[in-house]
């Protein structure tokens, strides 16, 4: 029903094997400019209706740094700046504040298992629990492999659509005064482990 009366466009920015702090973090990540430009380039052509984030598995493979420890802070910073860009690129009056823009976070699935993977899953759940306009989509009951199979894509897509509807219907109080729109001044959160 979502698209039956209104046309819409899905803008996809995808790169395999990425980490938030290294590839996506605003003002720092190697793909941030591309992501931001895909948002800004649509200004005047419509309104942004939400953001879906599906990433996290690669956060656990770095042998020099355990980025699962900093995932929540990096995810929070990324979503904040994506909302800033979407708010600025939407027509005036579409949103009262950037916090109203819905977010869906697709939790990493069944595989792999272990401490780092569980920390990323928990960070994704913690983020969505703390943001009234964010919803979590669980996928740990789908494919048991690294990549999803066809039924998992269909089921996951349906879950994303339902989560988006729930995020759209949720309410949030806008801050009394809006801070000026700017890029973050801090680098992504990192933690270097010493290799012995």
mmCIF file with all atom_site columns, C-alpha atoms in Angstrom:
data_model
loop_
_atom_site.group_PDB
_atom_site.id
_atom_site.type_symbol
_atom_site.label_atom_id
_atom_site.label_alt_id
_atom_site.label_comp_id
_atom_site.label_asym_id
_atom_site.label_entity_id
_atom_site.label_seq_id
_atom_site.pdbx_PDB_ins_code
_atom_site.Cartn_x
_atom_site.Cartn_y
_atom_site.Cartn_z
_atom_site.occupancy
_atom_site.B_iso_or_equiv
_atom_site.pdbx_formal_charge
_atom_site.auth_seq_id
_atom_site.auth_comp_id
_atom_site.auth_asym_id
_atom_site.auth_atom_id
_atom_site.pdbx_PDB_model_num
ATOM 1   C CA . UNK A 1 1   ? 0.000  0.000   0.000  1.00 0.00 ? 1   UNK A CA 1
ATOM 2   C CA . UNK A 1 2   ? 2.852  2.421   0.621  1.00 0.00 ? 2   UNK A CA 1
ATOM 3   C CA . UNK A 1 3   ? 3.597  3.176   -3.013 1.00 0.00 ? 3   UNK A CA 1
ATOM 4   C CA . UNK A 1 4   ? 0.212  2.673   -4.658 1.00 0.00 ? 4   UNK A CA 1
ATOM 5   C CA . UNK A 1 5   ? -0.873 6.322   -4.773 1.00 0.00 ? 5   UNK A CA 1
ATOM 6   C CA . UNK A 1 6   ? 2.456  8.119   -4.655 1.00 0.00 ? 6   UNK A CA 1
ATOM 7   C CA . UNK A 1 7   ? 5.587  7.505   -6.629 1.00 0.00 ? 7   UNK A CA 1
ATOM 8   C CA . UNK A 1 8   ? 8.817  7.093   -4.744 1.00 0.00 ? 8   UNK A CA 1
ATOM 9   C CA . UNK A 1 9   ? 12.449 6.409   -5.405 1.00 0.00 ? 9   UNK A CA 1
ATOM 10  C CA . UNK A 1 10  ? 14.844 4.274   -3.408 1.00 0.00 ? 10  UNK A CA 1
ATOM 11  C CA . UNK A 1 11  ? 18.380 5.611   -3.357 1.00 0.00 ? 11  UNK A CA 1
ATOM 12  C CA . UNK A 1 12  ? 20.887 2.861   -2.641 1.00 0.00 ? 12  UNK A CA 1
ATOM 13  C CA . UNK A 1 13  ? 24.445 3.345   -1.437 1.00 0.00 ? 13  UNK A CA 1
ATOM 14  C CA . UNK A 1 14  ? 26.062 -0.023  -0.933 1.00 0.00 ? 14  UNK A CA 1
ATOM 15  C CA . UNK A 1 15  ? 29.604 -1.288  -0.650 1.00 0.00 ? 15  UNK A CA 1
ATOM 16  C CA . UNK A 1 16  ? 30.535 -4.694  0.710  1.00 0.00 ? 16  UNK A CA 1
ATOM 17  C CA . UNK A 1 17  ? 33.055 -5.248  3.466  1.00 0.00 ? 17  UNK A CA 1
ATOM 18  C CA . UNK A 1 18  ? 32.748 -1.851  5.143  1.00 0.00 ? 18  UNK A CA 1
ATOM 19  C CA . UNK A 1 19  ? 33.145 -0.493  8.669  1.00 0.00 ? 19  UNK A CA 1
ATOM 20  C CA . UNK A 1 20  ? 31.346 2.639   9.864  1.00 0.00 ? 20  UNK A CA 1
ATOM 21  C CA . UNK A 1 21  ? 34.400 4.471   11.199 1.00 0.00 ? 21  UNK A CA 1
ATOM 22  C CA . UNK A 1 22  ? 36.565 3.729   8.174  1.00 0.00 ? 22  UNK A CA 1
ATOM 23  C CA . UNK A 1 23  ? 34.073 4.005   5.330  1.00 0.00 ? 23  UNK A CA 1
ATOM 24  C CA . UNK A 1 24  ? 30.847 5.792   6.328  1.00 0.00 ? 24  UNK A CA 1
ATOM 25  C CA . UNK A 1 25  ? 31.526 8.161   9.207  1.00 0.00 ? 25  UNK A CA 1
ATOM 26  C CA . UNK A 1 26  ? 30.651 11.790  8.340  1.00 0.00 ? 26  UNK A CA 1
ATOM 27  C CA . UNK A 1 27  ? 33.607 13.883  7.299  1.00 0.00 ? 27  UNK A CA 1
ATOM 28  C CA . UNK A 1 28  ? 35.977 10.945  7.704  1.00 0.00 ? 28  UNK A CA 1
ATOM 29  C CA . UNK A 1 29  ? 34.826 7.762   5.978  1.00 0.00 ? 29  UNK A CA 1
ATOM 30  C CA . UNK A 1 30  ? 35.838 7.084   2.400  1.00 0.00 ? 30  UNK A CA 1
ATOM 31  C CA . UNK A 1 31  ? 32.185 6.689   1.267  1.00 0.00 ? 31  UNK A CA 1
ATOM 32  C CA . UNK A 1 32  ? 30.657 9.499   3.345  1.00 0.00 ? 32  UNK A CA 1
ATOM 33  C CA . UNK A 1 33  ? 30.952 12.114  0.581  1.00 0.00 ? 33  UNK A CA 1
ATOM 34  C CA . UNK A 1 34  ? 29.232 9.766   -1.865 1.00 0.00 ? 34  UNK A CA 1
ATOM 35  C CA . UNK A 1 35  ? 26.422 9.047   0.597  1.00 0.00 ? 35  UNK A CA 1
ATOM 36  C CA . UNK A 1 36  ? 25.967 12.723  1.480  1.00 0.00 ? 36  UNK A CA 1
ATOM 37  C CA . UNK A 1 37  ? 26.029 13.759  -2.193 1.00 0.00 ? 37  UNK A CA 1
ATOM 38  C CA . UNK A 1 38  ? 23.323 11.208  -3.026 1.00 0.00 ? 38  UNK A CA 1
ATOM 39  C CA . UNK A 1 39  ? 21.134 12.933  -0.434 1.00 0.00 ? 39  UNK A CA 1
ATOM 40  C CA . UNK A 1 40  ? 22.002 16.542  -1.292 1.00 0.00 ? 40  UNK A CA 1
ATOM 41  C CA . UNK A 1 41  ? 21.666 15.956  -5.058 1.00 0.00 ? 41  UNK A CA 1
ATOM 42  C CA . UNK A 1 42  ? 17.933 15.239  -4.622 1.00 0.00 ? 42  UNK A CA 1
ATOM 43  C CA . UNK A 1 43  ? 17.191 18.651  -3.059 1.00 0.00 ? 43  UNK A CA 1
ATOM 44  C CA . UNK A 1 44  ? 14.154 20.182  -4.737 1.00 0.00 ? 44  UNK A CA 1
ATOM 45  C CA . UNK A 1 45  ? 13.153 16.894  -6.370 1.00 0.00 ? 45  UNK A CA 1
ATOM 46  C CA . UNK A 1 46  ? 11.053 15.581  -3.498 1.00 0.00 ? 46  UNK A CA 1
ATOM 47  C CA . UNK A 1 47  ? 11.319 14.810  0.167  1.00 0.00 ? 47  UNK A CA 1
ATOM 48  C CA . UNK A 1 48  ? 13.368 12.277  2.035  1.00 0.00 ? 48  UNK A CA 1
ATOM 49  C CA . UNK A 1 49  ? 11.163 9.791   3.838  1.00 0.00 ? 49  UNK A CA 1
ATOM 50  C CA . UNK A 1 50  ? 13.626 7.696   5.819  1.00 0.00 ? 50  UNK A CA 1
ATOM 51  C CA . UNK A 1 51  ? 16.938 5.899   6.133  1.00 0.00 ? 51  UNK A CA 1
ATOM 52  C CA . UNK A 1 52  ? 17.581 2.147   6.196  1.00 0.00 ? 52  UNK A CA 1
ATOM 53  C CA . UNK A 1 53  ? 20.926 0.954   7.572  1.00 0.00 ? 53  UNK A CA 1
ATOM 54  C CA . UNK A 1 54  ? 22.039 -2.628  6.874  1.00 0.00 ? 54  UNK A CA 1
ATOM 55  C CA . UNK A 1 55  ? 25.680 -3.128  7.860  1.00 0.00 ? 55  UNK A CA 1
ATOM 56  C CA . UNK A 1 56  ? 27.762 -4.476  10.711 1.00 0.00 ? 56  UNK A CA 1
ATOM 57  C CA . UNK A 1 57  ? 29.243 -7.867  9.954  1.00 0.00 ? 57  UNK A CA 1
ATOM 58  C CA . UNK A 1 58  ? 32.572 -6.438  8.828  1.00 0.00 ? 58  UNK A CA 1
ATOM 59  C CA . UNK A 1 59  ? 33.029 -4.627  12.157 1.00 0.00 ? 59  UNK A CA 1
ATOM 60  C CA . UNK A 1 60  ? 34.272 -7.837  13.716 1.00 0.00 ? 60  UNK A CA 1
ATOM 61  C CA . UNK A 1 61  ? 37.056 -8.846  11.336 1.00 0.00 ? 61  UNK A CA 1
ATOM 62  C CA . UNK A 1 62  ? 39.636 -6.124  12.001 1.00 0.00 ? 62  UNK A CA 1
ATOM 63  C CA . UNK A 1 63  ? 42.604 -7.797  13.701 1.00 0.00 ? 63  UNK A CA 1
ATOM 64  C CA . UNK A 1 64  ? 44.104 -4.464  14.819 1.00 0.00 ? 64  UNK A CA 1
ATOM 65  C CA . UNK A 1 65  ? 41.020 -2.828  16.267 1.00 0.00 ? 65  UNK A CA 1
ATOM 66  C CA . UNK A 1 66  ? 37.828 -4.154  17.820 1.00 0.00 ? 66  UNK A CA 1
ATOM 67  C CA . UNK A 1 67  ? 35.330 -1.719  16.293 1.00 0.00 ? 67  UNK A CA 1
ATOM 68  C CA . UNK A 1 68  ? 32.429 -3.562  17.882 1.00 0.00 ? 68  UNK A CA 1
ATOM 69  C CA . UNK A 1 69  ? 33.354 -1.621  21.049 1.00 0.00 ? 69  UNK A CA 1
ATOM 70  C CA . UNK A 1 70  ? 32.752 1.723   19.326 1.00 0.00 ? 70  UNK A CA 1
ATOM 71  C CA . UNK A 1 71  ? 29.925 0.694   17.005 1.00 0.00 ? 71  UNK A CA 1
ATOM 72  C CA . UNK A 1 72  ? 27.108 2.365   18.949 1.00 0.00 ? 72  UNK A CA 1
ATOM 73  C CA . UNK A 1 73  ? 28.815 5.769   19.025 1.00 0.00 ? 73  UNK A CA 1
ATOM 74  C CA . UNK A 1 74  ? 29.718 5.575   15.356 1.00 0.00 ? 74  UNK A CA 1
ATOM 75  C CA . UNK A 1 75  ? 26.218 4.445   14.351 1.00 0.00 ? 75  UNK A CA 1
ATOM 76  C CA . UNK A 1 76  ? 24.703 7.286   16.381 1.00 0.00 ? 76  UNK A CA 1
ATOM 77  C CA . UNK A 1 77  ? 26.962 9.880   14.724 1.00 0.00 ? 77  UNK A CA 1
ATOM 78  C CA . UNK A 1 78  ? 26.305 8.526   11.245 1.00 0.00 ? 78  UNK A CA 1
ATOM 79  C CA . UNK A 1 79  ? 22.511 8.506   11.610 1.00 0.00 ? 79  UNK A CA 1
ATOM 80  C CA . UNK A 1 80  ? 22.538 11.991  13.156 1.00 0.00 ? 80  UNK A CA 1
ATOM 81  C CA . UNK A 1 81  ? 24.388 13.434  10.137 1.00 0.00 ? 81  UNK A CA 1
ATOM 82  C CA . UNK A 1 82  ? 22.321 11.503  7.580  1.00 0.00 ? 82  UNK A CA 1
ATOM 83  C CA . UNK A 1 83  ? 19.217 13.011  9.166  1.00 0.00 ? 83  UNK A CA 1
ATOM 84  C CA . UNK A 1 84  ? 20.785 16.484  9.060  1.00 0.00 ? 84  UNK A CA 1
ATOM 85  C CA . UNK A 1 85  ? 21.427 16.088  5.320  1.00 0.00 ? 85  UNK A CA 1
ATOM 86  C CA . UNK A 1 86  ? 17.958 14.646  4.631  1.00 0.00 ? 86  UNK A CA 1
ATOM 87  C CA . UNK A 1 87  ? 16.265 17.393  6.643  1.00 0.00 ? 87  UNK A CA 1
ATOM 88  C CA . UNK A 1 88  ? 18.155 20.088  4.715  1.00 0.00 ? 88  UNK A CA 1
ATOM 89  C CA . UNK A 1 89  ? 17.425 18.438  1.337  1.00 0.00 ? 89  UNK A CA 1
ATOM 90  C CA . UNK A 1 90  ? 13.668 18.072  1.944  1.00 0.00 ? 90  UNK A CA 1
ATOM 91  C CA . UNK A 1 91  ? 11.184 20.820  1.154  1.00 0.00 ? 91  UNK A CA 1
ATOM 92  C CA . UNK A 1 92  ? 10.516 23.238  4.034  1.00 0.00 ? 92  UNK A CA 1
ATOM 93  C CA . UNK A 1 93  ? 7.705  22.001  6.260  1.00 0.00 ? 93  UNK A CA 1
ATOM 94  C CA . UNK A 1 94  ? 8.142  18.332  5.384  1.00 0.00 ? 94  UNK A CA 1
ATOM 95  C CA . UNK A 1 95  ? 9.691  17.698  8.788  1.00 0.00 ? 95  UNK A CA 1
ATOM 96  C CA . UNK A 1 96  ? 9.561  19.925  11.863 1.00 0.00 ? 96  UNK A CA 1
ATOM 97  C CA . UNK A 1 97  ? 12.979 18.625  12.927 1.00 0.00 ? 97  UNK A CA 1
ATOM 98  C CA . UNK A 1 98  ? 15.537 16.087  11.738 1.00 0.00 ? 98  UNK A CA 1
ATOM 99  C CA . UNK A 1 99  ? 14.636 13.741  14.608 1.00 0.00 ? 99  UNK A CA 1
ATOM 100 C CA . UNK A 1 100 ? 11.296 13.017  12.890 1.00 0.00 ? 100 UNK A CA 1
ATOM 101 C CA . UNK A 1 101 ? 12.951 11.248  9.958  1.00 0.00 ? 101 UNK A CA 1
ATOM 102 C CA . UNK A 1 102 ? 12.382 7.496   10.379 1.00 0.00 ? 102 UNK A CA 1
ATOM 103 C CA . UNK A 1 103 ? 15.301 5.087   10.569 1.00 0.00 ? 103 UNK A CA 1
ATOM 104 C CA . UNK A 1 104 ? 15.311 1.310   10.158 1.00 0.00 ? 104 UNK A CA 1
ATOM 105 C CA . UNK A 1 105 ? 18.376 -0.624  11.322 1.00 0.00 ? 105 UNK A CA 1
ATOM 106 C CA . UNK A 1 106 ? 18.706 -4.175  10.004 1.00 0.00 ? 106 UNK A CA 1
ATOM 107 C CA . UNK A 1 107 ? 20.465 -6.180  12.692 1.00 0.00 ? 107 UNK A CA 1
ATOM 108 C CA . UNK A 1 108 ? 23.245 -8.487  11.562 1.00 0.00 ? 108 UNK A CA 1
ATOM 109 C CA . UNK A 1 109 ? 21.949 -12.020 11.171 1.00 0.00 ? 109 UNK A CA 1
ATOM 110 C CA . UNK A 1 110 ? 22.616 -15.447 12.555 1.00 0.00 ? 110 UNK A CA 1
ATOM 111 C CA . UNK A 1 111 ? 26.106 -15.794 11.201 1.00 0.00 ? 111 UNK A CA 1
ATOM 112 C CA . UNK A 1 112 ? 28.628 -15.177 12.589 1.00 0.00 ? 112 UNK A CA 1
ATOM 113 C CA . UNK A 1 113 ? 28.403 -15.872 16.304 1.00 0.00 ? 113 UNK A CA 1
ATOM 114 C CA . UNK A 1 114 ? 30.625 -14.738 19.179 1.00 0.00 ? 114 UNK A CA 1
ATOM 115 C CA . UNK A 1 115 ? 31.517 -11.791 21.400 1.00 0.00 ? 115 UNK A CA 1
ATOM 116 C CA . UNK A 1 116 ? 32.239 -9.103  18.803 1.00 0.00 ? 116 UNK A CA 1
ATOM 117 C CA . UNK A 1 117 ? 29.222 -10.062 16.703 1.00 0.00 ? 117 UNK A CA 1
ATOM 118 C CA . UNK A 1 118 ? 26.984 -9.986  19.757 1.00 0.00 ? 118 UNK A CA 1
ATOM 119 C CA . UNK A 1 119 ? 28.285 -6.513  20.727 1.00 0.00 ? 119 UNK A CA 1
ATOM 120 C CA . UNK A 1 120 ? 27.364 -5.176  17.274 1.00 0.00 ? 120 UNK A CA 1
ATOM 121 C CA . UNK A 1 121 ? 23.893 -6.744  17.515 1.00 0.00 ? 121 UNK A CA 1
ATOM 122 C CA . UNK A 1 122 ? 23.442 -5.212  20.982 1.00 0.00 ? 122 UNK A CA 1
ATOM 123 C CA . UNK A 1 123 ? 24.647 -1.799  19.765 1.00 0.00 ? 123 UNK A CA 1
ATOM 124 C CA . UNK A 1 124 ? 22.125 -1.909  16.922 1.00 0.00 ? 124 UNK A CA 1
ATOM 125 C CA . UNK A 1 125 ? 19.353 -2.842  19.362 1.00 0.00 ? 125 UNK A CA 1
ATOM 126 C CA . UNK A 1 126 ? 20.469 -0.189  21.873 1.00 0.00 ? 126 UNK A CA 1
ATOM 127 C CA . UNK A 1 127 ? 20.403 2.510   19.209 1.00 0.00 ? 127 UNK A CA 1
ATOM 128 C CA . UNK A 1 128 ? 16.878 1.698   18.075 1.00 0.00 ? 128 UNK A CA 1
ATOM 129 C CA . UNK A 1 129 ? 15.671 1.397   21.681 1.00 0.00 ? 129 UNK A CA 1
ATOM 130 C CA . UNK A 1 130 ? 16.979 4.909   22.404 1.00 0.00 ? 130 UNK A CA 1
ATOM 131 C CA . UNK A 1 131 ? 15.468 6.585   19.318 1.00 0.00 ? 131 UNK A CA 1
ATOM 132 C CA . UNK A 1 132 ? 11.661 6.756   19.155 1.00 0.00 ? 132 UNK A CA 1
ATOM 133 C CA . UNK A 1 133 ? 11.716 7.084   15.342 1.00 0.00 ? 133 UNK A CA 1
ATOM 134 C CA . UNK A 1 134 ? 14.028 4.094   14.808 1.00 0.00 ? 134 UNK A CA 1
ATOM 135 C CA . UNK A 1 135 ? 13.053 0.457   14.437 1.00 0.00 ? 135 UNK A CA 1
ATOM 136 C CA . UNK A 1 136 ? 15.146 -2.712  14.542 1.00 0.00 ? 136 UNK A CA 1
ATOM 137 C CA . UNK A 1 137 ? 14.712 -5.536  12.036 1.00 0.00 ? 137 UNK A CA 1
ATOM 138 C CA . UNK A 1 138 ? 15.987 -8.872  13.315 1.00 0.00 ? 138 UNK A CA 1
ATOM 139 C CA . UNK A 1 139 ? 17.355 -11.356 10.812 1.00 0.00 ? 139 UNK A CA 1
ATOM 140 C CA . UNK A 1 140 ? 18.950 -13.993 13.043 1.00 0.00 ? 140 UNK A CA 1
ATOM 141 C CA . UNK A 1 141 ? 16.212 -16.508 12.208 1.00 0.00 ? 141 UNK A CA 1
ATOM 142 C CA . UNK A 1 142 ? 16.838 -16.286 8.462  1.00 0.00 ? 142 UNK A CA 1
ATOM 143 C CA . UNK A 1 143 ? 19.734 -17.647 6.404  1.00 0.00 ? 143 UNK A CA 1
ATOM 144 C CA . UNK A 1 144 ? 22.474 -19.479 8.279  1.00 0.00 ? 144 UNK A CA 1
ATOM 145 C CA . UNK A 1 145 ? 25.061 -18.322 5.766  1.00 0.00 ? 145 UNK A CA 1
ATOM 146 C CA . UNK A 1 146 ? 27.112 -15.153 5.329  1.00 0.00 ? 146 UNK A CA 1
ATOM 147 C CA . UNK A 1 147 ? 24.797 -13.858 2.583  1.00 0.00 ? 147 UNK A CA 1
ATOM 148 C CA . UNK A 1 148 ? 21.015 -14.088 2.551  1.00 0.00 ? 148 UNK A CA 1
ATOM 149 C CA . UNK A 1 149 ? 19.239 -16.557 0.303  1.00 0.00 ? 149 UNK A CA 1
ATOM 150 C CA . UNK A 1 150 ? 16.181 -15.623 -1.793 1.00 0.00 ? 150 UNK A CA 1
ATOM 151 C CA . UNK A 1 151 ? 13.534 -16.402 0.878  1.00 0.00 ? 151 UNK A CA 1
ATOM 152 C CA . UNK A 1 152 ? 15.557 -14.381 3.413  1.00 0.00 ? 152 UNK A CA 1
ATOM 153 C CA . UNK A 1 153 ? 15.520 -11.349 1.104  1.00 0.00 ? 153 UNK A CA 1
ATOM 154 C CA . UNK A 1 154 ? 11.747 -11.584 0.695  1.00 0.00 ? 154 UNK A CA 1
ATOM 155 C CA . UNK A 1 155 ? 11.087 -12.031 4.404  1.00 0.00 ? 155 UNK A CA 1
ATOM 156 C CA . UNK A 1 156 ? 13.638 -9.365  5.336  1.00 0.00 ? 156 UNK A CA 1
ATOM 157 C CA . UNK A 1 157 ? 12.147 -6.895  2.859  1.00 0.00 ? 157 UNK A CA 1
ATOM 158 C CA . UNK A 1 158 ? 8.704  -7.420  4.347  1.00 0.00 ? 158 UNK A CA 1
ATOM 159 C CA . UNK A 1 159 ? 10.104 -6.848  7.846  1.00 0.00 ? 159 UNK A CA 1
ATOM 160 C CA . UNK A 1 160 ? 11.847 -3.663  6.711  1.00 0.00 ? 160 UNK A CA 1
ATOM 161 C CA . UNK A 1 161 ? 8.575  -2.334  5.242  1.00 0.00 ? 161 UNK A CA 1
ATOM 162 C CA . UNK A 1 162 ? 6.686  -3.083  8.471  1.00 0.00 ? 162 UNK A CA 1
ATOM 163 C CA . UNK A 1 163 ? 9.447  -1.539  10.585 1.00 0.00 ? 163 UNK A CA 1
ATOM 164 C CA . UNK A 1 164 ? 9.389  1.575   8.398  1.00 0.00 ? 164 UNK A CA 1
ATOM 165 C CA . UNK A 1 165 ? 5.626  1.892   8.867  1.00 0.00 ? 165 UNK A CA 1
ATOM 166 C CA . UNK A 1 166 ? 6.064  1.604   12.644 1.00 0.00 ? 166 UNK A CA 1
ATOM 167 C CA . UNK A 1 167 ? 8.831  4.240   12.638 1.00 0.00 ? 167 UNK A CA 1
ATOM 168 C CA . UNK A 1 168 ? 6.668  6.584   10.543 1.00 0.00 ? 168 UNK A CA 1
ATOM 169 C CA . UNK A 1 169 ? 3.795  6.261   13.009 1.00 0.00 ? 169 UNK A CA 1
ATOM 170 C CA . UNK A 1 170 ? 5.949  6.808   16.099 1.00 0.00 ? 170 UNK A CA 1
ATOM 171 C CA . UNK A 1 171 ? 6.034  10.270  17.610 1.00 0.00 ? 171 UNK A CA 1
ATOM 172 C CA . UNK A 1 172 ? 8.995  12.286  18.786 1.00 0.00 ? 172 UNK A CA 1
ATOM 173 C CA . UNK A 1 173 ? 9.284  15.679  20.449 1.00 0.00 ? 173 UNK A CA 1
ATOM 174 C CA . UNK A 1 174 ? 11.353 18.128  18.460 1.00 0.00 ? 174 UNK A CA 1
ATOM 175 C CA . UNK A 1 175 ? 13.954 20.137  20.353 1.00 0.00 ? 175 UNK A CA 1
ATOM 176 C CA . UNK A 1 176 ? 12.838 23.696  21.185 1.00 0.00 ? 176 UNK A CA 1
ATOM 177 C CA . UNK A 1 177 ? 15.661 25.222  19.175 1.00 0.00 ? 177 UNK A CA 1
ATOM 178 C CA . UNK A 1 178 ? 17.374 23.595  16.268 1.00 0.00 ? 178 UNK A CA 1
ATOM 179 C CA . UNK A 1 179 ? 21.141 23.607  16.226 1.00 0.00 ? 179 UNK A CA 1
ATOM 180 C CA . UNK A 1 180 ? 22.716 24.911  13.037 1.00 0.00 ? 180 UNK A CA 1
ATOM 181 C CA . UNK A 1 181 ? 23.256 22.281  10.398 1.00 0.00 ? 181 UNK A CA 1
ATOM 182 C CA . UNK A 1 182 ? 26.933 21.441  10.204 1.00 0.00 ? 182 UNK A CA 1
ATOM 183 C CA . UNK A 1 183 ? 29.313 18.582  9.772  1.00 0.00 ? 183 UNK A CA 1
ATOM 184 C CA . UNK A 1 184 ? 30.548 16.795  12.871 1.00 0.00 ? 184 UNK A CA 1
ATOM 185 C CA . UNK A 1 185 ? 33.735 18.157  14.343 1.00 0.00 ? 185 UNK A CA 1
ATOM 186 C CA . UNK A 1 186 ? 34.859 14.912  15.931 1.00 0.00 ? 186 UNK A CA 1
ATOM 187 C CA . UNK A 1 187 ? 36.460 11.973  14.230 1.00 0.00 ? 187 UNK A CA 1
ATOM 188 C CA . UNK A 1 188 ? 34.767 8.608   14.578 1.00 0.00 ? 188 UNK A CA 1
ATOM 189 C CA . UNK A 1 189 ? 35.260 6.741   17.770 1.00 0.00 ? 189 UNK A CA 1
ATOM 190 C CA . UNK A 1 190 ? 38.202 4.371   17.560 1.00 0.00 ? 190 UNK A CA 1
ATOM 191 C CA . UNK A 1 191 ? 39.990 2.101   19.937 1.00 0.00 ? 191 UNK A CA 1
ATOM 192 C CA . UNK A 1 192 ? 43.354 0.626   19.019 1.00 0.00 ? 192 UNK A CA 1
ATOM 193 C CA . UNK A 1 193 ? 44.240 -2.662  20.593 1.00 0.00 ? 193 UNK A CA 1
ATOM 194 C CA . UNK A 1 194 ? 47.900 -3.399  21.043 1.00 0.00 ? 194 UNK A CA 1
ATOM 195 C CA . UNK A 1 195 ? 49.123 -6.445  19.196 1.00 0.00 ? 195 UNK A CA 1
ATOM 196 C CA . UNK A 1 196 ? 51.533 -8.527  21.192 1.00 0.00 ? 196 UNK A CA 1
#
